[in-house]
Coordinates of N, CA, C and O in Angstrom, one line a residue:
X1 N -32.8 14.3 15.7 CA -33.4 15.5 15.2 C -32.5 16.7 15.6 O -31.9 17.5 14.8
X2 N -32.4 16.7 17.1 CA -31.1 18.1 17.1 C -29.5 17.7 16.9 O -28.7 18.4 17.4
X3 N -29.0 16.5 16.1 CA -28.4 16.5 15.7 C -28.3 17.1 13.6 O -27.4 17.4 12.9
X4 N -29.5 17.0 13.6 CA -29.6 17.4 11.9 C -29.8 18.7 12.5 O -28.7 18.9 13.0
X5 N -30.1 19.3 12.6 CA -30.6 20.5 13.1 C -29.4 21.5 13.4 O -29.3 22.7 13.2
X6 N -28.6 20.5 14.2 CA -26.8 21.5 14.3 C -26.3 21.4 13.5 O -25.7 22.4 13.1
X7 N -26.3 20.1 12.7 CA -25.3 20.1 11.4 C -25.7 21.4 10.2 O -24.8 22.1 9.6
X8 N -26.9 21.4 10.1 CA -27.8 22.5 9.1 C -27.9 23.8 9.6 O -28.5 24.7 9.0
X9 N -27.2 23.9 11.0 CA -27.1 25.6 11.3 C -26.4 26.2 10.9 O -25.4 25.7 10.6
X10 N -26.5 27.7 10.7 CA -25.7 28.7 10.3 C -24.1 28.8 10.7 O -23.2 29.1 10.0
X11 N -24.0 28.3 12.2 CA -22.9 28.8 12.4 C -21.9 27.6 12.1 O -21.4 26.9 13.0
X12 N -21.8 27.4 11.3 CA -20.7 26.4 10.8 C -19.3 26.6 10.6 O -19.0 27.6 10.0
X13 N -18.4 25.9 11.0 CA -18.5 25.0 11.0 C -18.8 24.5 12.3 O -19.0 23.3 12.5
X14 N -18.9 25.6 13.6 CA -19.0 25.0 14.8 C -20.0 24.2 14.9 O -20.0 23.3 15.7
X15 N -21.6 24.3 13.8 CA -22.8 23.2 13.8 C -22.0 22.0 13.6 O -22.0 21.5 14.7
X16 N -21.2 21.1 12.8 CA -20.6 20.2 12.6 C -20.0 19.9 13.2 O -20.2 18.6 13.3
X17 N -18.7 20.4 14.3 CA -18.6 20.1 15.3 C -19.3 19.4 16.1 O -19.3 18.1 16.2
X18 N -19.9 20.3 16.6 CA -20.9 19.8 17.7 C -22.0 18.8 16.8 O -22.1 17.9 17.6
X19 N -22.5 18.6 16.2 CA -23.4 17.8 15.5 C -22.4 16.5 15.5 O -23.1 15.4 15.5
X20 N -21.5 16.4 15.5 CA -20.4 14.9 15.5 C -20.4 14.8 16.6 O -21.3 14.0 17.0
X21 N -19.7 15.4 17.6 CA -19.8 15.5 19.1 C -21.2 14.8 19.9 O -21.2 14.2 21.0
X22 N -22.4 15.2 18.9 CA -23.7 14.5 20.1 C -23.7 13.0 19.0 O -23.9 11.9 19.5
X23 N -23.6 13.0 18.0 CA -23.3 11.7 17.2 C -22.6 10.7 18.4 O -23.3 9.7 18.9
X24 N -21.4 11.0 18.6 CA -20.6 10.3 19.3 C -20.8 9.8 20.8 O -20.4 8.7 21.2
X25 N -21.6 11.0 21.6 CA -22.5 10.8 22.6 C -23.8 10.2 22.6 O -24.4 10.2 23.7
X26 N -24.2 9.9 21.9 CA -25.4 8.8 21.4 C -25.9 7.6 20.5 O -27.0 7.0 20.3
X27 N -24.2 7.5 20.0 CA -24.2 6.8 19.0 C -24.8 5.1 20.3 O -25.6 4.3 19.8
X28 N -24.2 4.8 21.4 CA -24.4 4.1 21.9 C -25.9 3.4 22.6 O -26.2 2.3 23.0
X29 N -26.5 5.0 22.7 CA -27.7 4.7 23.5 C -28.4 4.3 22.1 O -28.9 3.2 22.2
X30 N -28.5 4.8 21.1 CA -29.4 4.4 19.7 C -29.2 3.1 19.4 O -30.1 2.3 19.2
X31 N -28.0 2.6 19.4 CA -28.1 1.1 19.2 C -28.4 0.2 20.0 O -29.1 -0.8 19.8
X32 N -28.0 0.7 21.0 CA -29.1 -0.1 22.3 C -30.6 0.0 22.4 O -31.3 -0.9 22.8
X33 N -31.1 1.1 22.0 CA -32.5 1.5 21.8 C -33.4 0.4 20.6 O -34.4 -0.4 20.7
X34 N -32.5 0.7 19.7 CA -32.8 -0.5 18.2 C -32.8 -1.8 18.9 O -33.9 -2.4 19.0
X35 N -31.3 -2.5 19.4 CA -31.4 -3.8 20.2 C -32.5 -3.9 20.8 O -33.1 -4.9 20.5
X36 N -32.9 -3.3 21.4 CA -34.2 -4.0 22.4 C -35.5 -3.4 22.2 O -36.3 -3.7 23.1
X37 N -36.0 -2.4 21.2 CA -37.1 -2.4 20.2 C -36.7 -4.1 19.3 O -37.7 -4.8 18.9
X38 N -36.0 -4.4 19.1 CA -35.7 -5.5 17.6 C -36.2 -6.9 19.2 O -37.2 -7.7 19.0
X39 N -35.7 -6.9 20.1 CA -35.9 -7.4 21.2 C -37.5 -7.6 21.7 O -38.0 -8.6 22.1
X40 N -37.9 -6.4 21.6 CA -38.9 -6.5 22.2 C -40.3 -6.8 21.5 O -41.4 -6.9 22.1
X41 N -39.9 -6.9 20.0 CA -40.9 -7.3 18.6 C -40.8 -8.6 18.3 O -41.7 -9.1 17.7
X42 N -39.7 -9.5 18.8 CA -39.6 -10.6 19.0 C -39.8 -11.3 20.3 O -39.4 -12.5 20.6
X43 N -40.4 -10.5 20.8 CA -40.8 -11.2 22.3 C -39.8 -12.1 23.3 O -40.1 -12.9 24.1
X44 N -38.7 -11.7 22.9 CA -37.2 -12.1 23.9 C -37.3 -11.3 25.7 O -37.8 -10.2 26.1
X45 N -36.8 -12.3 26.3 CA -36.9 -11.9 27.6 C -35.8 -10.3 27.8 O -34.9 -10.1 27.0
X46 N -36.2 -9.4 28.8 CA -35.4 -8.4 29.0 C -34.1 -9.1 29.9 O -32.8 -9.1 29.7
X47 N -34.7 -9.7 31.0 CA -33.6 -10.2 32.2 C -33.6 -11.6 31.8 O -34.4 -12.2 31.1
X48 N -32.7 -12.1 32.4 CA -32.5 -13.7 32.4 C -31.7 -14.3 33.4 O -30.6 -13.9 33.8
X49 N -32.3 -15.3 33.9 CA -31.3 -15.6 35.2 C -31.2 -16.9 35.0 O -32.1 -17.7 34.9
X50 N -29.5 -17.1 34.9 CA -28.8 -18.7 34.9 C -28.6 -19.0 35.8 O -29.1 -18.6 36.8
X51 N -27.7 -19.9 35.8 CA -27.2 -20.7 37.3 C -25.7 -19.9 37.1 O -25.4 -19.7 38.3
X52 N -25.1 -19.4 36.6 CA -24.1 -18.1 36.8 C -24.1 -17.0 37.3 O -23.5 -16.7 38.3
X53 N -25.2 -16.2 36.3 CA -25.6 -14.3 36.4 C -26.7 -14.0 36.4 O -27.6 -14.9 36.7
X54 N -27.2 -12.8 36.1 CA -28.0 -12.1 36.3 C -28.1 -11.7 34.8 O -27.3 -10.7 34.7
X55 N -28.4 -11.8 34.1 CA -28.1 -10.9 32.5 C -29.3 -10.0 32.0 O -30.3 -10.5 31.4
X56 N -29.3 -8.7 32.3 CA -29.5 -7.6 31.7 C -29.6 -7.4 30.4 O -28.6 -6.9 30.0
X57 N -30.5 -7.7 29.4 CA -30.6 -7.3 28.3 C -30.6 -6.5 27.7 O -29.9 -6.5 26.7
X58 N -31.5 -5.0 28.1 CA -31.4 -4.0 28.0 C -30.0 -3.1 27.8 O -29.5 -2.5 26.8
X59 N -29.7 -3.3 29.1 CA -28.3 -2.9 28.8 C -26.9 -4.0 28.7 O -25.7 -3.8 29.0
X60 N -27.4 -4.8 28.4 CA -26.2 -5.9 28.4 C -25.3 -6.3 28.9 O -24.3 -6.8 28.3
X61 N -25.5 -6.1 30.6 CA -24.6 -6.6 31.5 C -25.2 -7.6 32.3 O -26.3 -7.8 32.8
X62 N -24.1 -8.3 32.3 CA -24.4 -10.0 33.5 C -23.5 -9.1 34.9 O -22.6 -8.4 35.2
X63 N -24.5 -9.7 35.3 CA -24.1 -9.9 36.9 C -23.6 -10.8 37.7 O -24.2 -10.8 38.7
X64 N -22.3 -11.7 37.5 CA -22.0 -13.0 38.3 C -22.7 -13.0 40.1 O -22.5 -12.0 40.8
X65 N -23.5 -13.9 40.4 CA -24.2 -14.2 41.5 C -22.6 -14.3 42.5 O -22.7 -13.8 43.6
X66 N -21.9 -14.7 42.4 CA -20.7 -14.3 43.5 C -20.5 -13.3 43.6 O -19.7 -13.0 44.4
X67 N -21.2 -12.2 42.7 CA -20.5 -11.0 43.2 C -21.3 -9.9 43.6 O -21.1 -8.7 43.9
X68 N -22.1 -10.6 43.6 CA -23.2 -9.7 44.3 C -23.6 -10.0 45.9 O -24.1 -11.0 46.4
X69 N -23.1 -8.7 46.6 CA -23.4 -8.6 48.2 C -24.2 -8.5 48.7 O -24.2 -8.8 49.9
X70 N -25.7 -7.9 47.9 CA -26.8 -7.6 48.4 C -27.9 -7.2 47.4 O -27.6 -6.6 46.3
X71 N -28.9 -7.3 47.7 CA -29.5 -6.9 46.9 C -31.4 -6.0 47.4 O -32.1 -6.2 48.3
X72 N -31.4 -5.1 46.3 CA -32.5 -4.4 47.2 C -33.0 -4.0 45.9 O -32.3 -4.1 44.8
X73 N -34.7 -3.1 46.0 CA -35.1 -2.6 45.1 C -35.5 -1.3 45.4 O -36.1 -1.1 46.4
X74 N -35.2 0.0 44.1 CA -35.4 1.5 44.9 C -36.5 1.8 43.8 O -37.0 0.9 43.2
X75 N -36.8 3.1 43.7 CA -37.3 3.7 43.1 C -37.2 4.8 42.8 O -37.4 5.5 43.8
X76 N -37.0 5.6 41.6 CA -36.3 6.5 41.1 C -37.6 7.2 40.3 O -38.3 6.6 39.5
X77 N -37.8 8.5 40.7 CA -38.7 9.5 39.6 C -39.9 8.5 38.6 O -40.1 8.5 37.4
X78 N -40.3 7.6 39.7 CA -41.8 6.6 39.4 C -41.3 5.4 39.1 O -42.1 4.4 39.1
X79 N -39.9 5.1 38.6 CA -39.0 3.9 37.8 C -38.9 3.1 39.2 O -38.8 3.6 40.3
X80 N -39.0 1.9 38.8 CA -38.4 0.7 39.7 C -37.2 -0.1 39.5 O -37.3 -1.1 38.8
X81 N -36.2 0.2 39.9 CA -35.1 -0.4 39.7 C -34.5 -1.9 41.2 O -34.9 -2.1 42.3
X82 N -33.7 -2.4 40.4 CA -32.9 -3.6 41.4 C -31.4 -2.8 41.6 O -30.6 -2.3 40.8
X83 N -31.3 -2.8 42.8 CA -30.2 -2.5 43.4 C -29.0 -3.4 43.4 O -29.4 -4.2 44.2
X84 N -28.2 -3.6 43.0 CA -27.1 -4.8 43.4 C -25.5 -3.9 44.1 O -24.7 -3.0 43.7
X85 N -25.6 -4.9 45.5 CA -24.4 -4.3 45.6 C -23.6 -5.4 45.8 O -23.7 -6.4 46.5
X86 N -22.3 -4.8 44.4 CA -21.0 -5.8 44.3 C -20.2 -5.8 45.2 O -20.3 -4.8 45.9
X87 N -19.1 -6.9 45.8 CA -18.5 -7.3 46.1 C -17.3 -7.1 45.2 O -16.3 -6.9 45.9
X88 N -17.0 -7.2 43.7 CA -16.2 -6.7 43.3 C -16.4 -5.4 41.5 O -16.7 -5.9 40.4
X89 N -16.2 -4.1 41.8 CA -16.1 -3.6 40.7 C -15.6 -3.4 39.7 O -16.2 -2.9 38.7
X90 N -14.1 -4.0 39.6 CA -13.6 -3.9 38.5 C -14.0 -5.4 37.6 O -13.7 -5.5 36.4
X91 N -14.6 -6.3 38.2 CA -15.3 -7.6 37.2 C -16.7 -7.1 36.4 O -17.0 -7.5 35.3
X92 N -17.3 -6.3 37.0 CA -17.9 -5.6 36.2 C -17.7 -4.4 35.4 O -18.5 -4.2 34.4
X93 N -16.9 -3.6 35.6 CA -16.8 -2.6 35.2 C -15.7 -3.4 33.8 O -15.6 -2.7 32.8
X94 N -15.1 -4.4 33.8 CA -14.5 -4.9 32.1 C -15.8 -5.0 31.2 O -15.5 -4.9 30.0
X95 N -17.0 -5.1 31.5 CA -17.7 -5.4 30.6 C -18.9 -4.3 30.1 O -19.9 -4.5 29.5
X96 N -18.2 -2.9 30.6 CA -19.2 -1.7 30.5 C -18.4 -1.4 28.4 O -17.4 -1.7 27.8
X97 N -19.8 -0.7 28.1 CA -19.3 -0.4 27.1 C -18.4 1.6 26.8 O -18.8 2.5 27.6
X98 N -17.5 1.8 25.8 CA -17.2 3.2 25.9 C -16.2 3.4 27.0 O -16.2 2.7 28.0
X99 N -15.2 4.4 26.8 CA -14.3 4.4 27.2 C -15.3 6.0 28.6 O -14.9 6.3 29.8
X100 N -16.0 6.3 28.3 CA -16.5 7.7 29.1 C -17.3 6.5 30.5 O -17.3 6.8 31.7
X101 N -17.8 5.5 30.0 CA -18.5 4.7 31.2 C -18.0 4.1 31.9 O -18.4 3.7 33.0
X102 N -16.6 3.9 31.2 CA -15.5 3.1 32.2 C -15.2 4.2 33.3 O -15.3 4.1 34.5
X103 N -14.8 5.4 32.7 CA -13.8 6.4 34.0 C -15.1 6.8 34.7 O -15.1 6.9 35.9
X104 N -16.2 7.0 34.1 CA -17.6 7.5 35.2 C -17.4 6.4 36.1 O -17.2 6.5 37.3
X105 N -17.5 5.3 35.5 CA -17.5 4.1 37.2 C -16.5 4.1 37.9 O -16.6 3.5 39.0
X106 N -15.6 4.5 37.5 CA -14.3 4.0 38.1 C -14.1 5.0 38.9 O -13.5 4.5 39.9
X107 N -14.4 6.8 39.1 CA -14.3 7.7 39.5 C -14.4 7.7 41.1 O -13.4 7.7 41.9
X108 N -15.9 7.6 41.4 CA -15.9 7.0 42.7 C -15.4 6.4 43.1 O -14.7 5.6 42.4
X109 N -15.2 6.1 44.5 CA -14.6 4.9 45.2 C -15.4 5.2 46.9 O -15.0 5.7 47.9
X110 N -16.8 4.7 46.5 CA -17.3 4.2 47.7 C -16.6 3.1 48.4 O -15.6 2.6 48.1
X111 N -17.3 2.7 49.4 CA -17.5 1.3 50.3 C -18.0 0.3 49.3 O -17.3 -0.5 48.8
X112 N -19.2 0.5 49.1 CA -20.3 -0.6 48.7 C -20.4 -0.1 47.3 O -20.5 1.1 47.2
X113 N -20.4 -0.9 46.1 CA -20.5 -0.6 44.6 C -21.9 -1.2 44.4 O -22.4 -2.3 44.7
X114 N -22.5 -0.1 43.7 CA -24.5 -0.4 43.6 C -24.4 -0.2 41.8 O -23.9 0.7 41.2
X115 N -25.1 -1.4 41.6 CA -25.6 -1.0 40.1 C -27.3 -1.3 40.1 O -27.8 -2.2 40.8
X116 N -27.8 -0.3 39.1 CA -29.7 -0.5 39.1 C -29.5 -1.1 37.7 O -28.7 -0.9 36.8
X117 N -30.7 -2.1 37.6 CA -31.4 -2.3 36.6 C -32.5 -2.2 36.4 O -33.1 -2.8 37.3
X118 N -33.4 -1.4 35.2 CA -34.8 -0.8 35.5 C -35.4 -1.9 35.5 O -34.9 -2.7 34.6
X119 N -36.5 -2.6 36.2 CA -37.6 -3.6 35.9 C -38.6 -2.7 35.5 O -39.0 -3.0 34.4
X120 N -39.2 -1.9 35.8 CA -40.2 -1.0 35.0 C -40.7 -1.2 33.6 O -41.8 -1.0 33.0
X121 N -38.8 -1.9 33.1 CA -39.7 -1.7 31.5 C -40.0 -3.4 31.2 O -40.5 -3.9 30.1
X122 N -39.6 -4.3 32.4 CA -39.4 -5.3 32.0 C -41.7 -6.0 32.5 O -42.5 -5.5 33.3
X123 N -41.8 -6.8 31.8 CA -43.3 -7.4 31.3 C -43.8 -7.9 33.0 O -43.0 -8.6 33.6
X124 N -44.5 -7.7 33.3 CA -44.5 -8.4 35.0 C -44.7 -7.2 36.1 O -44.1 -6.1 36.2
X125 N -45.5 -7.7 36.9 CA -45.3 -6.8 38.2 C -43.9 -6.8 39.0 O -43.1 -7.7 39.2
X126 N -43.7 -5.3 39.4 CA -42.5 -5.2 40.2 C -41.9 -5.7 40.9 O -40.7 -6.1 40.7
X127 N -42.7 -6.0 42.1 CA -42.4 -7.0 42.8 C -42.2 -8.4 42.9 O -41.4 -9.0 43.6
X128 N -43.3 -9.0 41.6 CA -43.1 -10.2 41.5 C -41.7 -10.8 40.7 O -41.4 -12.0 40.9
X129 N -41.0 -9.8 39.9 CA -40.1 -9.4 39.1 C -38.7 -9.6 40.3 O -37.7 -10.3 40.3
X130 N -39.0 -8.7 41.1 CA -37.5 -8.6 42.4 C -37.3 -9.6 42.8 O -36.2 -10.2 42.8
X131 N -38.9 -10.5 43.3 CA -38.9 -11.2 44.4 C -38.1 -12.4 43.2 O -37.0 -12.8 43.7
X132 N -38.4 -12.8 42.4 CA -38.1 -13.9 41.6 C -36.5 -13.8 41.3 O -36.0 -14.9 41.0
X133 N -35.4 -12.7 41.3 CA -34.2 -12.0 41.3 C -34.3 -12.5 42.9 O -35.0 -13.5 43.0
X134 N -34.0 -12.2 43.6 CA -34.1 -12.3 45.1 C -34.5 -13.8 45.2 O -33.5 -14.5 45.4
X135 N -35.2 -14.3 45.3 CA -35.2 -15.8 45.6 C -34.1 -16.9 44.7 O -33.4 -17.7 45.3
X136 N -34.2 -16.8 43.3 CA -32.9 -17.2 42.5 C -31.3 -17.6 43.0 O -30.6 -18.6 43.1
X137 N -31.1 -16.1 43.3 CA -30.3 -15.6 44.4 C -30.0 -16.1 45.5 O -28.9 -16.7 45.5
X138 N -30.5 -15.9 46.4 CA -30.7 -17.0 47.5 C -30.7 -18.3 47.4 O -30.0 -18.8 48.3
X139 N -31.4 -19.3 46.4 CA -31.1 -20.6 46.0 C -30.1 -21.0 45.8 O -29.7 -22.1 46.2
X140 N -29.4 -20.0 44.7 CA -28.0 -20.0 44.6 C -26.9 -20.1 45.7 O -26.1 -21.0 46.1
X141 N -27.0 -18.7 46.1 CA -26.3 -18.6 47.7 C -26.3 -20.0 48.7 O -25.2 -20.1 49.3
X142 N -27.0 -20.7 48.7 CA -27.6 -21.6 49.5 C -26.7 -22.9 49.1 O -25.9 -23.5 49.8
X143 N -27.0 -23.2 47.7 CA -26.6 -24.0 47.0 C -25.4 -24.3 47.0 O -24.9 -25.4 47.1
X144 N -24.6 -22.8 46.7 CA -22.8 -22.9 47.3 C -22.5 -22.9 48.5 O -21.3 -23.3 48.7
X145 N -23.1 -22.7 49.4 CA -22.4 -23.0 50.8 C -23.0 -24.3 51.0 O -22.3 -24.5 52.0
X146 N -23.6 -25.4 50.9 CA -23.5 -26.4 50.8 C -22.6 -27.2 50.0 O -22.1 -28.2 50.5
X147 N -22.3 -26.9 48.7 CA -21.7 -27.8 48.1 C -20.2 -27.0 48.6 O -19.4 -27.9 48.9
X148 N -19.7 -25.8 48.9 CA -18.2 -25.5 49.3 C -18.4 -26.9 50.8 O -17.7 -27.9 51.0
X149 N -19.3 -26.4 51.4 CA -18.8 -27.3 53.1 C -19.4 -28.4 52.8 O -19.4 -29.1 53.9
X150 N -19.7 -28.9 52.1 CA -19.6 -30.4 51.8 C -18.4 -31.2 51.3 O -18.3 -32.4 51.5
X151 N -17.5 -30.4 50.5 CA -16.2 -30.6 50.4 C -15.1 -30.4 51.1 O -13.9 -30.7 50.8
X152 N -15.5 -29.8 52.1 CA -14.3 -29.5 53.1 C -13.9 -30.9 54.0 O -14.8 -31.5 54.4
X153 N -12.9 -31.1 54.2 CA -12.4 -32.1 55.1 C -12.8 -32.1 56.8 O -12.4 -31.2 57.6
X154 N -13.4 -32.8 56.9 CA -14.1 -32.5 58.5 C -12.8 -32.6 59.8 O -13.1 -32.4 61.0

């Protein structure tokens, strides 16, 4: 709506301008919005967890379980999110979409690299939601340090 709205303003051509400019700034969140309304009318899972990643539906990023250092859950302005902190950023950061989301991530350079993913919007209690991420996790974790030191030469 305030994209029609700039385009149809007086002061033109700068309405056009700027009316392409928020086009181009949202063209990505709308398609993602569609994906997972079309997602969520079909009763498809939001999150999914393989014996690989962590896969984010919503926003469409996997999380390889190797690369994740830790994990925790915060809470943001009533939202419940999963904390992950990577072990490596730039394996994640090839699979962001837009060239503006690559340099936003890349900008920083903490210690510890955290990405959230909302469970809020995902079907399930919060907790029961982490804990089941979190135990997964751990299974996993578990699972490779046995099979690495079961292969090692004694």
């Amino acid at each position: 709506m305030l994209i029609l709205l700039t385009l149809f303003s007086n002061n033109q051509p700068f309405g056009i301008i700027l009316a392409f400019f928020l086009i181009v700034l949202t063209k990505n969140r709308i398609k993602r919005t569609i994906k997972n309304l079309y997602r969520n009318l079909k009763n498809q899972p939001a999150i999914e967890l393989t014996g690989a990643y962590f896969f984010d539906h919503i926003n469409n990023i996997k999380i390889y379980w190797h690369n994740i250092d830790k994990l925790s859950v915060i809470s943001i302005r009533g939202n419940t999110y999963v904390n992950f902190i990577l072990k490596d950023k730039i394996e994640y950061a090839k699979q962001l979409d837009g060239f503006l989301s690559k340099i936003l991530f890349k900008l920083p350079n903490p210690e510890e690299i955290a990405i959230k993913t909302e469970i809020s919007l995902v079907k399930g209690r919060n907790e029961d939601i982490y804990n089941s991420i979190y135990k997964f996790r751990e299974a996993k974790k578990l699972y490779n340090f046995q099979t690495n030191n079961s292969t090692k030469p004694a």
